[in-house]
């Protein structure tokens, strides 16, 4: 995820910025840059790659002296990781520079408008529109220009902006992206993350959405969205660096679980425009497609298993889902009438790359759904839709999986509309349901404070079964994978109807069975399976919508989720299973963020 920092005071700004950016390295990034205000001008230095390169290029900041500046680590979203796309971005007159965290959703319209007005763009980023807007609105009043520019933006943004005409001032703006001000003595700071501040000060002001602030060495003035000065409380940062990196959470995995509503929103919101799904990067004629093949590994494969139901149901095209490690050697029946959907968080999984190449060789077009911009899969696919989840640090994927599902849902709706396989009414209904998902994920996080207690009860078991039918089964697959990879408990997912065909032989007194019962079309059937395993002594933890009294009376324990259409349910229903796996692993003292024998990105076969 991008990181931003800013400094105004009496020290060499570039050095403070470089140190601040170094503290943000853990978040992941692919380019970095700083801008320092000098006499009547702004000096900018940017590099692709590590902060160390930026240190070398600027001789540790000495080559660009100055007392006020802004800095950025970029994790590419709009445009590849290049020097040109790296922040800060400058206005055409060189008077302003901006750093930005977040996504500007209406940047295409703004870019068009600004281009028509004669502003030229140096990068492919969404961010660059901001600095040109500020230049356009500037008539000698920096604050007014920034306010007017911000009013034109939709999306999420934390901004730091400097102006050569007011060399000791930084303006910062916050909307749906974290921004913290560091209060010093004779110097002030801002950053997207407290880790960049604590070396200098532990006194912080947290901006709220819609607020902005002017920082000079001696003062911080915060304003509300209409520009009226407001008084903010200064808080004390008590976290140590390690806790701060994890946002105060004990593990990256927990932080990433909690980040999911925001990640899903960031993935979805820019693609929902004027009451429809808009996939700018997908210029594809679907009418000749006879079959969709989804391929991936691990959790990405399981995201495909759940997405298959949604695509088939809405598009009425057969979808098969293939493990990439199998597909690559399967002599697959693939031709130019197949659309291959490739799912990968990292974009570097060796088997997935090989499967994609094999299918492309046989004539299929590949649509990649990838989180890392510029990765091998993103570069080699015919079309790429990014999941804007931000970097995932924990080895066990959480937000990577849910944002992959989000893009599959978007694709299903988009394709169904263009193929005419969904009614107008159903399209509208599902769109509204899609928009509600981030809130419902948040509800799951809020309505299950009992999961750590359940983990205490269930952690001491050599094995667990996860059962469900239809979409519930697809989610059970990922739930079981989460459990085994971080808690090392053997966990097996089973299509509930298959139990009688063998697995029920393993059910004995006290055997934990996690029963997913959210797909109402098949809940009755799954309840019969619950009765069967209970009759053999199983301890059943059911996941269901609140209010389902029959399940409550059958199960030993309950986890509740809000009611969601089964076609979109996986992103919500998986959240409590991630939390359960997390807390069981914690009970068992496991190394949650780095489970044994696993790597974040499997770049070898
Ligand atoms: O980067 P990818 O999405 O291609 O990775 C695929 C799998 O290696 C990955 O999902 C793996 O299963 C994770 N450990 C799951 O948490």
PDB file of N, CA, C and O in Angstrom, residues 21-29 50 193-196 241 244-247 252 255 391 393:
ATOM      1  N   UNK A  21      10.156   7.407   5.052  1.00  0.00           N
ATOM      2  CA  UNK A  21       9.770   6.427   4.021  1.00  0.00           C
ATOM      3  C   UNK A  21      10.341   5.050   4.347  1.00  0.00           C
ATOM      4  O   UNK A  21       9.708   4.023   4.098  1.00  0.00           O
ATOM      5  N   UNK A  22      11.552   5.048   4.900  1.00  0.00           N
ATOM      6  CA  UNK A  22      12.166   3.764   5.272  1.00  0.00           C
ATOM      7  C   UNK A  22      11.277   3.041   6.291  1.00  0.00           C
ATOM      8  O   UNK A  22      11.097   1.831   6.235  1.00  0.00           O
ATOM      9  N   UNK A  23      10.706   3.805   7.210  1.00  0.00           N
ATOM     10  CA  UNK A  23       9.823   3.198   8.224  1.00  0.00           C
ATOM     11  C   UNK A  23       8.540   2.638   7.587  1.00  0.00           C
ATOM     12  O   UNK A  23       7.857   1.803   8.178  1.00  0.00           O
ATOM     13  N   UNK A  24       8.211   3.106   6.388  1.00  0.00           N
ATOM     14  CA  UNK A  24       6.987   2.616   5.733  1.00  0.00           C
ATOM     15  C   UNK A  24       7.269   1.461   4.778  1.00  0.00           C
ATOM     16  O   UNK A  24       6.355   0.935   4.160  1.00  0.00           O
ATOM     17  N   UNK A  25       8.549   1.082   4.674  1.00  0.00           N
ATOM     18  CA  UNK A  25       8.910   0.039   3.693  1.00  0.00           C
ATOM     19  C   UNK A  25       8.148  -1.256   3.907  1.00  0.00           C
ATOM     20  O   UNK A  25       7.816  -1.954   2.959  1.00  0.00           O
ATOM     21  N   UNK A  26       7.868  -1.584   5.180  1.00  0.00           N
ATOM     22  CA  UNK A  26       7.223  -2.868   5.486  1.00  0.00           C
ATOM     23  C   UNK A  26       5.877  -3.012   4.776  1.00  0.00           C
ATOM     24  O   UNK A  26       5.378  -4.105   4.577  1.00  0.00           O
ATOM     25  N   UNK A  27       5.268  -1.869   4.378  1.00  0.00           N
ATOM     26  CA  UNK A  27       3.939  -1.930   3.762  1.00  0.00           C
ATOM     27  C   UNK A  27       4.002  -2.458   2.328  1.00  0.00           C
ATOM     28  O   UNK A  27       2.982  -2.776   1.740  1.00  0.00           O
ATOM     29  N   UNK A  28       5.213  -2.499   1.783  1.00  0.00           N
ATOM     30  CA  UNK A  28       5.363  -2.941   0.397  1.00  0.00           C
ATOM     31  C   UNK A  28       5.259  -1.744  -0.533  1.00  0.00           C
ATOM     32  O   UNK A  28       4.451  -0.842  -0.302  1.00  0.00           O
ATOM     33  N   UNK A  29       6.105  -1.686  -1.554  1.00  0.00           N
ATOM     34  CA  UNK A  29       6.091  -0.576  -2.507  1.00  0.00           C
ATOM     35  C   UNK A  29       6.966  -0.966  -3.685  1.00  0.00           C
ATOM     36  O   UNK A  29       7.745  -1.923  -3.613  1.00  0.00           O
ATOM     37  N   UNK A  50      13.860   0.440  -4.625  1.00  0.00           N
ATOM     38  CA  UNK A  50      13.992   0.629  -3.179  1.00  0.00           C
ATOM     39  C   UNK A  50      14.309   2.065  -2.757  1.00  0.00           C
ATOM     40  O   UNK A  50      14.865   2.861  -3.525  1.00  0.00           O
ATOM     41  N   UNK A 193       0.848   6.766   8.404  1.00  0.00           N
ATOM     42  CA  UNK A 193       1.026   5.628   9.298  1.00  0.00           C
ATOM     43  C   UNK A 193       1.916   6.117  10.450  1.00  0.00           C
ATOM     44  O   UNK A 193       2.965   6.732  10.196  1.00  0.00           O
ATOM     45  N   UNK A 194       1.546   5.839  11.683  1.00  0.00           N
ATOM     46  CA  UNK A 194       2.321   6.369  12.805  1.00  0.00           C
ATOM     47  C   UNK A 194       3.767   5.891  12.842  1.00  0.00           C
ATOM     48  O   UNK A 194       4.622   6.551  13.439  1.00  0.00           O
ATOM     49  N   UNK A 195       4.062   4.795  12.180  1.00  0.00           N
ATOM     50  CA  UNK A 195       5.456   4.289  12.204  1.00  0.00           C
ATOM     51  C   UNK A 195       6.441   5.333  11.697  1.00  0.00           C
ATOM     52  O   UNK A 195       7.588   5.362  12.111  1.00  0.00           O
ATOM     53  N   UNK A 196       5.980   6.178  10.782  1.00  0.00           N
ATOM     54  CA  UNK A 196       6.883   7.192  10.224  1.00  0.00           C
ATOM     55  C   UNK A 196       7.026   8.392  11.163  1.00  0.00           C
ATOM     56  O   UNK A 196       7.870   9.252  10.945  1.00  0.00           O
ATOM     57  N   UNK A 241       7.200   0.480  17.723  1.00  0.00           N
ATOM     58  CA  UNK A 241       7.290   0.432  16.255  1.00  0.00           C
ATOM     59  C   UNK A 241       6.633  -0.823  15.694  1.00  0.00           C
ATOM     60  O   UNK A 241       5.872  -0.772  14.744  1.00  0.00           O
ATOM     61  N   UNK A 244       3.013  -0.608  15.824  1.00  0.00           N
ATOM     62  CA  UNK A 244       2.546   0.433  14.899  1.00  0.00           C
ATOM     63  C   UNK A 244       2.495  -0.088  13.467  1.00  0.00           C
ATOM     64  O   UNK A 244       1.556   0.185  12.726  1.00  0.00           O
ATOM     65  N   UNK A 245       3.495  -0.885  13.073  1.00  0.00           N
ATOM     66  CA  UNK A 245       3.511  -1.440  11.705  1.00  0.00           C
ATOM     67  C   UNK A 245       2.263  -2.272  11.451  1.00  0.00           C
ATOM     68  O   UNK A 245       1.726  -2.286  10.354  1.00  0.00           O
ATOM     69  N   UNK A 246       1.846  -2.941  12.497  1.00  0.00           N
ATOM     70  CA  UNK A 246       0.666  -3.801  12.337  1.00  0.00           C
ATOM     71  C   UNK A 246      -0.610  -3.046  12.689  1.00  0.00           C
ATOM     72  O   UNK A 246      -1.640  -3.677  12.951  1.00  0.00           O
ATOM     73  N   UNK A 247      -0.518  -1.729  12.723  1.00  0.00           N
ATOM     74  CA  UNK A 247      -1.699  -0.916  13.027  1.00  0.00           C
ATOM     75  C   UNK A 247      -2.237  -1.217  14.414  1.00  0.00           C
ATOM     76  O   UNK A 247      -3.429  -1.041  14.675  1.00  0.00           O
ATOM     77  N   UNK A 252      -0.070  -9.323  11.260  1.00  0.00           N
ATOM     78  CA  UNK A 252      -0.488  -8.764   9.966  1.00  0.00           C
ATOM     79  C   UNK A 252      -1.776  -9.441   9.496  1.00  0.00           C
ATOM     80  O   UNK A 252      -2.636  -8.818   8.903  1.00  0.00           O
ATOM     81  N   UNK A 255      -4.696  -7.799  11.011  1.00  0.00           N
ATOM     82  CA  UNK A 255      -4.851  -6.460  10.414  1.00  0.00           C
ATOM     83  C   UNK A 255      -5.494  -6.593   9.033  1.00  0.00           C
ATOM     84  O   UNK A 255      -6.406  -5.850   8.670  1.00  0.00           O
ATOM     85  N   UNK A 391      -0.825  -4.283  -0.589  1.00  0.00           N
ATOM     86  CA  UNK A 391       0.046  -5.437  -0.361  1.00  0.00           C
ATOM     87  C   UNK A 391      -0.457  -6.306   0.784  1.00  0.00           C
ATOM     88  O   UNK A 391      -0.938  -5.798   1.786  1.00  0.00           O
ATOM     89  N   UNK A 393       0.770  -8.966   3.494  1.00  0.00           N
ATOM     90  CA  UNK A 393       2.047  -9.347   4.093  1.00  0.00           C
ATOM     91  C   UNK A 393       1.964 -10.736   4.731  1.00  0.00           C
ATOM     92  O   UNK A 393       2.867 -11.551   4.578  1.00  0.00           O
TER      93      UNK A 393
END
